Coordinates of C-alpha atoms and ligand atoms in Angstrom, one line a residue:
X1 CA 12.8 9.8 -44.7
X2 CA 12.8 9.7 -41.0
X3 CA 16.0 9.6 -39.4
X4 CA 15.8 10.1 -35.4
X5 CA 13.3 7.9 -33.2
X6 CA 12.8 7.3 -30.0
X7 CA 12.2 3.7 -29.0
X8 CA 13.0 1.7 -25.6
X9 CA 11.9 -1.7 -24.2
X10 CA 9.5 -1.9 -20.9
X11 CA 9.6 -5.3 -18.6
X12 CA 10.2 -5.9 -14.9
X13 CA 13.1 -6.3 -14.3
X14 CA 15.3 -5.1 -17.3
X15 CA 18.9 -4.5 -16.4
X16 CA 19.7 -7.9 -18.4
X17 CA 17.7 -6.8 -21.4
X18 CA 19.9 -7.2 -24.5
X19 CA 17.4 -5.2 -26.8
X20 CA 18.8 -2.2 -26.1
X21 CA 22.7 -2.8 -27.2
X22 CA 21.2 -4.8 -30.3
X23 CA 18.8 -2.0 -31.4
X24 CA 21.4 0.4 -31.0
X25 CA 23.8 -1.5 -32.7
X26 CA 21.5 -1.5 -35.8
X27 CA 21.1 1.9 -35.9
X28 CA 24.3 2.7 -36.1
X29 CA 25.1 0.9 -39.1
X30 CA 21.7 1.8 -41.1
X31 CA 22.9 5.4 -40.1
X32 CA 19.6 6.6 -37.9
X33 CA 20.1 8.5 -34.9
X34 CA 18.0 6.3 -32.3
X35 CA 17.5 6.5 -28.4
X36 CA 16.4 3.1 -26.9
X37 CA 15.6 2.8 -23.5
X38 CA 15.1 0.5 -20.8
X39 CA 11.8 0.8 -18.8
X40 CA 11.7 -0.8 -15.6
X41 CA 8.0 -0.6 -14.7
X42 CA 6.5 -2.8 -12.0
X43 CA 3.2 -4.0 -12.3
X44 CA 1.6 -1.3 -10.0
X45 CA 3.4 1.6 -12.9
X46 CA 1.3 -0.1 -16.1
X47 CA -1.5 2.2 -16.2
X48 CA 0.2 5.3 -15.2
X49 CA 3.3 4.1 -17.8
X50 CA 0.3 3.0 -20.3
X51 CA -1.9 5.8 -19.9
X52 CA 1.0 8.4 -21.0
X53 CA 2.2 7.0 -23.5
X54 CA 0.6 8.0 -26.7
X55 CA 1.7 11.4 -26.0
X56 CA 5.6 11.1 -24.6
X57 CA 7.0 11.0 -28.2
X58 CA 8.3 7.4 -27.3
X59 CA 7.9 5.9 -31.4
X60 CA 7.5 2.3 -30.3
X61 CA 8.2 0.0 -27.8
X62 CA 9.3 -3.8 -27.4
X63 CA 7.6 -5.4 -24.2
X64 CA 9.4 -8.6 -22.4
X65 CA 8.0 -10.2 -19.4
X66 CA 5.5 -9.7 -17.1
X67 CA 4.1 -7.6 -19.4
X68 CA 3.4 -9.1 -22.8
X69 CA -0.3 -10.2 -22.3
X70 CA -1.4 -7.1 -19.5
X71 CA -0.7 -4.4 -22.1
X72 CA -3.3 -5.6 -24.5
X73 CA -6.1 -3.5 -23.5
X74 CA -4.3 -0.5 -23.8
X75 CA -4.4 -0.7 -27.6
X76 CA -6.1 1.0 -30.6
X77 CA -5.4 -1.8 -32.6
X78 CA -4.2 -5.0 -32.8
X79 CA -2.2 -6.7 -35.4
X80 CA -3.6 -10.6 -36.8
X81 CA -0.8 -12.4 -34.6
X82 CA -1.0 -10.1 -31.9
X83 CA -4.7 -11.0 -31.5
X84 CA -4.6 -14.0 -32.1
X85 CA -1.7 -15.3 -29.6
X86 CA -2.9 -12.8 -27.1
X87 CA 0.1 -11.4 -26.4
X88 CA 1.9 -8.7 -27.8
X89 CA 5.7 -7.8 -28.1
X90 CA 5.9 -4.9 -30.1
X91 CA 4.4 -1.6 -29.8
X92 CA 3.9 0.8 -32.2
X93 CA 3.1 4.5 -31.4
X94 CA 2.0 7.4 -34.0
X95 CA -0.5 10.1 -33.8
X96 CA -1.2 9.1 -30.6
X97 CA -2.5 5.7 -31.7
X98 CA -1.0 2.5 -30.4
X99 CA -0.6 -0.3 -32.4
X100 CA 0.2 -4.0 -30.4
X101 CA 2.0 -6.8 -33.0
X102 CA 3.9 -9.9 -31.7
X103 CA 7.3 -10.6 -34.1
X104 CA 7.7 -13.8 -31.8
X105 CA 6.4 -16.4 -34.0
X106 CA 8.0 -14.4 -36.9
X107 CA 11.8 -14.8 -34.9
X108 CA 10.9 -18.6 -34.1
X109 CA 10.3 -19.5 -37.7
X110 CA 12.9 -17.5 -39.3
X111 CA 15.4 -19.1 -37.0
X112 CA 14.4 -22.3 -37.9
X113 CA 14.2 -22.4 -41.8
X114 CA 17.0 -19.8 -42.3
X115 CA 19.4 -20.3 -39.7
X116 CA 18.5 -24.1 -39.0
X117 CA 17.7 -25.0 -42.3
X118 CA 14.9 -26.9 -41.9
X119 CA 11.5 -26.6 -43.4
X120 CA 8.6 -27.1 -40.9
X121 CA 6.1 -28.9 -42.9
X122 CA 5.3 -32.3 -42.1
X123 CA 7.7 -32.4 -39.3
X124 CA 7.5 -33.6 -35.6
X125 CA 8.2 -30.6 -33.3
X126 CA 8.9 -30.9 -29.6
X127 CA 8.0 -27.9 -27.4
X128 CA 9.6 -27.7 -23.3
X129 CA 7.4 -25.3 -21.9
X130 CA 4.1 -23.3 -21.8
X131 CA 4.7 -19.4 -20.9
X132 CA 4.5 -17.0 -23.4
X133 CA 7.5 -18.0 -25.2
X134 CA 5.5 -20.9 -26.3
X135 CA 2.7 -19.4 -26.9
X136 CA 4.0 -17.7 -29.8
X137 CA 6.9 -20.9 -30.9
X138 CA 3.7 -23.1 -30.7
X139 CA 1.3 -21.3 -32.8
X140 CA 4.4 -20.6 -35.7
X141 CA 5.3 -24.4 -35.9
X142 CA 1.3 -25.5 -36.0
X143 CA 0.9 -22.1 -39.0
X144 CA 4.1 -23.3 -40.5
X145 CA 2.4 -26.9 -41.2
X146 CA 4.2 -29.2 -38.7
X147 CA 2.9 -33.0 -38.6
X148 CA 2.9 -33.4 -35.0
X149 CA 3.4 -31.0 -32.3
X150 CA 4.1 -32.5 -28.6
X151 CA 3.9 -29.6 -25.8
X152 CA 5.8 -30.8 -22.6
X153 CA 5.1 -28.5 -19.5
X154 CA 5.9 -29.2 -15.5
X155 CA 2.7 -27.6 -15.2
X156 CA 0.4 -29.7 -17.6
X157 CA -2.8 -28.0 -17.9
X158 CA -0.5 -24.5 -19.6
X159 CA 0.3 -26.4 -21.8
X160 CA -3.4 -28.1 -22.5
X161 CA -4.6 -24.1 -22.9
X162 CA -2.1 -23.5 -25.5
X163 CA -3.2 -26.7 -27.0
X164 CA -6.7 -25.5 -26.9
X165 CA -6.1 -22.3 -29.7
X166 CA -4.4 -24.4 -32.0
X167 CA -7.5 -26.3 -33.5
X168 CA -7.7 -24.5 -36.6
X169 CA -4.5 -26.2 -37.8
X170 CA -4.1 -29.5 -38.8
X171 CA -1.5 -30.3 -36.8
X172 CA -1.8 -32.8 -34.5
X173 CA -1.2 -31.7 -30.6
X174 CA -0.1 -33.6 -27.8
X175 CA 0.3 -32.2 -24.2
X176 CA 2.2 -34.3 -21.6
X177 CA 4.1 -33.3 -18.0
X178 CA 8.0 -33.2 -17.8
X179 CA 7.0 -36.3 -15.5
X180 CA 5.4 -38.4 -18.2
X181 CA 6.0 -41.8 -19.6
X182 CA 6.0 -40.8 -22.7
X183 CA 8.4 -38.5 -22.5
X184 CA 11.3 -40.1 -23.6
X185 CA 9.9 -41.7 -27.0
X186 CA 8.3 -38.6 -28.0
X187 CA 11.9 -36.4 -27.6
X188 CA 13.6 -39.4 -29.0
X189 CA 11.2 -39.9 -32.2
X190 CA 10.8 -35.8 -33.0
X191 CA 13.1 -34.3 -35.8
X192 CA 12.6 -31.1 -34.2
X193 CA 13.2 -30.2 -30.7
X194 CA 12.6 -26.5 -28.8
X195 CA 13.1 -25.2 -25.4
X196 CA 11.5 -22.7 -24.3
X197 CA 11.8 -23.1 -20.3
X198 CA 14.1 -21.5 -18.3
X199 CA 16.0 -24.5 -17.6
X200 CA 19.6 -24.0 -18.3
X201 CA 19.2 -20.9 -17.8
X202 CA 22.4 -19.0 -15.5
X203 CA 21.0 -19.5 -12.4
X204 CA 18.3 -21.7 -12.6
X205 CA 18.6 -24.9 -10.3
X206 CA 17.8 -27.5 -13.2
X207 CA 20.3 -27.6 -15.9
X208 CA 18.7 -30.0 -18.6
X209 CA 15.1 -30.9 -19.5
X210 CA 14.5 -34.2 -18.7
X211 CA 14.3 -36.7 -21.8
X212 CA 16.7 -35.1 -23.2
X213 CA 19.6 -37.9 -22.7
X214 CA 17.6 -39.8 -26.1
X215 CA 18.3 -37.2 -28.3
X216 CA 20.2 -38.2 -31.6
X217 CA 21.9 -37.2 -35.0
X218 CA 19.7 -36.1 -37.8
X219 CA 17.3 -34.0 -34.7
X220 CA 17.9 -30.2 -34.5
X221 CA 17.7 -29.1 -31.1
X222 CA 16.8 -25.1 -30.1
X223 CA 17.1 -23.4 -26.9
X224 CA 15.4 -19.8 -26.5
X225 CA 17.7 -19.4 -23.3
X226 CA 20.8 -17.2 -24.5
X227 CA 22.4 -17.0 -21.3
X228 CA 24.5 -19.0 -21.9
X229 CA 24.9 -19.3 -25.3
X230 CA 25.8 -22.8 -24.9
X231 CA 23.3 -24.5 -22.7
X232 CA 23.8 -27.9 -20.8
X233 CA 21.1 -29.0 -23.3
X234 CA 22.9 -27.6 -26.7
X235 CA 26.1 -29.1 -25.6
X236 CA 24.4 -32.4 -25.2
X237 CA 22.7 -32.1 -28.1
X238 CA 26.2 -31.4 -29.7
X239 CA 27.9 -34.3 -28.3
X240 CA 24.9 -36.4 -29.8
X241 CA 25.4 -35.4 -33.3
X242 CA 22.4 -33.1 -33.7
X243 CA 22.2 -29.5 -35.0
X244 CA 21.9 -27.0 -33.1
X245 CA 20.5 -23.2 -32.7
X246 CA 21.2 -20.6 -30.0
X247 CA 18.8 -18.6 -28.4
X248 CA 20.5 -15.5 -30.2
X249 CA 19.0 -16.2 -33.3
X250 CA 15.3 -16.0 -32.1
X251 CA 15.9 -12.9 -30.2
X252 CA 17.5 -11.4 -33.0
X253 CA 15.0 -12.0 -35.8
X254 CA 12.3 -10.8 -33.5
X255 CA 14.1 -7.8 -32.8
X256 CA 14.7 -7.3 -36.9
X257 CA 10.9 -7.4 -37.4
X258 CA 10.5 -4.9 -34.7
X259 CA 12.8 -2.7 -36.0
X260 CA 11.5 -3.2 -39.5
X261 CA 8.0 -2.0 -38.4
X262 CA 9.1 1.0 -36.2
X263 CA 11.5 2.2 -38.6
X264 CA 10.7 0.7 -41.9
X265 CA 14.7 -0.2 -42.6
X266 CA 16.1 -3.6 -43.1
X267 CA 18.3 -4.7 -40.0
X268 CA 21.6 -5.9 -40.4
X269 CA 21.4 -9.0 -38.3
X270 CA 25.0 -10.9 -39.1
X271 CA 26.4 -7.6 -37.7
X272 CA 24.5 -7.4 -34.8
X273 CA 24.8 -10.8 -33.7
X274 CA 28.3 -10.5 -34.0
X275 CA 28.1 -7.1 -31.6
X276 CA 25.4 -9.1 -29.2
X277 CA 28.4 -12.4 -29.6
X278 CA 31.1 -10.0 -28.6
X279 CA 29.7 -8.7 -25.3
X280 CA 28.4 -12.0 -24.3
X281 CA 32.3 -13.1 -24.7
X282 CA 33.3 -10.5 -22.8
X283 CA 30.8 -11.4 -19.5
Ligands
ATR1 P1 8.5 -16.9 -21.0 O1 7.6 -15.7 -21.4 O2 9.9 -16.6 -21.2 O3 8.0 -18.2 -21.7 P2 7.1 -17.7 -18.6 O4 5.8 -17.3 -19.2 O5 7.4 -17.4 -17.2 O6 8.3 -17.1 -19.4 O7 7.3 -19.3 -18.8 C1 8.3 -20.0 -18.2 C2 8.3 -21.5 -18.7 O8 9.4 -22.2 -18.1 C3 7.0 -22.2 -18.2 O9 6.7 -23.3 -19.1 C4 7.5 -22.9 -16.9 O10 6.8 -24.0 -16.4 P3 5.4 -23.8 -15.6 O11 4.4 -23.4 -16.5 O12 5.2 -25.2 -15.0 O13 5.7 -22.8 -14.5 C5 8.9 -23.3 -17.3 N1 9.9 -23.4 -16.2 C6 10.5 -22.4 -15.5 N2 11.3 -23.0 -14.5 C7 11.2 -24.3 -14.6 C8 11.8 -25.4 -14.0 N3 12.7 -25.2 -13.0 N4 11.5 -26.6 -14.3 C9 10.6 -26.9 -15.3 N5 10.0 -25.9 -16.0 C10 10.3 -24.6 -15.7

């Protein structure tokens, strides 16, 4: 069996990247020797970065923002759910071949029914947001069989084009503005509700999504923003009664399918999320 890969993460910028000390922190205890590097490569570095990288002896890579969707067409080959969301967050690299999946959808559900426990089918789901985060939380709650999916997004027509490649499903999708009417009865009568915007984010001006104020017990409520770990909106949704999930838990089964598919072990993702819970504590 292999022991020693070479693996890293590329985005722009990376410094606050947590992939590293959680891929290194899985290594250790399945007992591979692993190098996993950030790399910090500007939109004008892609092809140069792209080009070389079937023969650097890099084994795969995870790719974050701005880059998830402009790496495509340096592929070989394309996985289902890479194709089919359009984006891709995980690359694989042997024999000079690269291979693009998405685990996204695959960290979203898992978070959900394992960690949230609730089962998708049937259910109404509330999405804030339309980047690529939702691109990929979208298209795992319409494949998962929700009832009803509502996607809420400042800038409406995003979220009409994600909309747009869910007709296959028989979910039934409504897009709306953060400004609309509507907005409050649809948060207020989902059982499921997701952020996926930066809002809340350290840093970011606005604290809450709007609409948020009507959410109740018996809702579970997710945020995708880990920093912090307890948003404005999770504490709310606390102080409501409702369940709630961290964005550690998406980020963590994502990174467990990567890992999975680069190195073909299992991760140990109680132990890393206690490593990634530590070093948040400490910041
Ligand atoms: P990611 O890949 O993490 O999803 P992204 O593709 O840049 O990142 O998407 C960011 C999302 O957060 C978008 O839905 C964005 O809304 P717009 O499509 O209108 O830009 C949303 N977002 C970011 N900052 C926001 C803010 N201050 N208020 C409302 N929505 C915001």
């Amino acid at each position: 069996m292999k022991k020693e890969f070479s693996l890293g993460i590329i985005g722009h910028p990376i410094s606050h990247s947590l992939s590293p000390v959680m891929h290194k922190a899985a290594a250790e205890h399945t007992g591979i020797k692993l190098r996993y590097e950030p790399y910090d490569v500007p939109h004008r570095e892609l092809d140069r970065f792209m080009g070389k990288l079937g023969q650097s002896g890099i084994g795969g890579l995870n790719v974050t923002v701005p880059h998830k969707v402009s790496v495509m067409e340096y592929m070989d080959e394309l996985s289902d759910e890479a194709g089919a969301m359009g984006a891709i967050n995980t690359i694989i690299c042997k024999d000079g071949r690269l291979t693009g999946d998405n685990t996204d959808g695959y960290g979203f559900i898992t978070s959900i029914t394992h960690n949230g426990g609730e089962d998708m089918a049937n259910k109404k789901v509330f999405v804030y947001g339309a980047g690529g985060a939702a691109r990929a939380v979208c298209r795992a709650v319409a494949q998962a069989g929700a009832g009803g999916l509502v996607i809420a997004n400042r800038t409406e027509t995003k979220a009409g084009e994600i909309a747009a490649r869910l007709g296959n499903y028989d979910t039934k999708v409504e897009v709306i503005g953060l400004d609309s009417n509507k907005l409050v009865d649809s948060v207020r009568s989902a059982d499921i509700i997701i952020n996926t915007t930066s809002i809340g984010m350290a840093g970011v001006a606005e604290k809450r999504p709007p609409g948020t104020e009507s959410i109740s017990d018996g809702q579970l409520v997710m945020d995708i923003v880990y920093s912090p770990l307890e948003t404005p909106l999770l504490k709310l949704a606390k102080a409501k009664g409702a369940r709630t999930l961290d964005g550690l838990w998406m980020l963590i089964h994502q990174g467990a399918r990567s890992f999975k598919l680069w190195t073909g072990l299992e991760f140990p993702v109680d132990i890393v999320r206690e490593k990634l819970l530590s070093g948040l504590k400490k910041n």
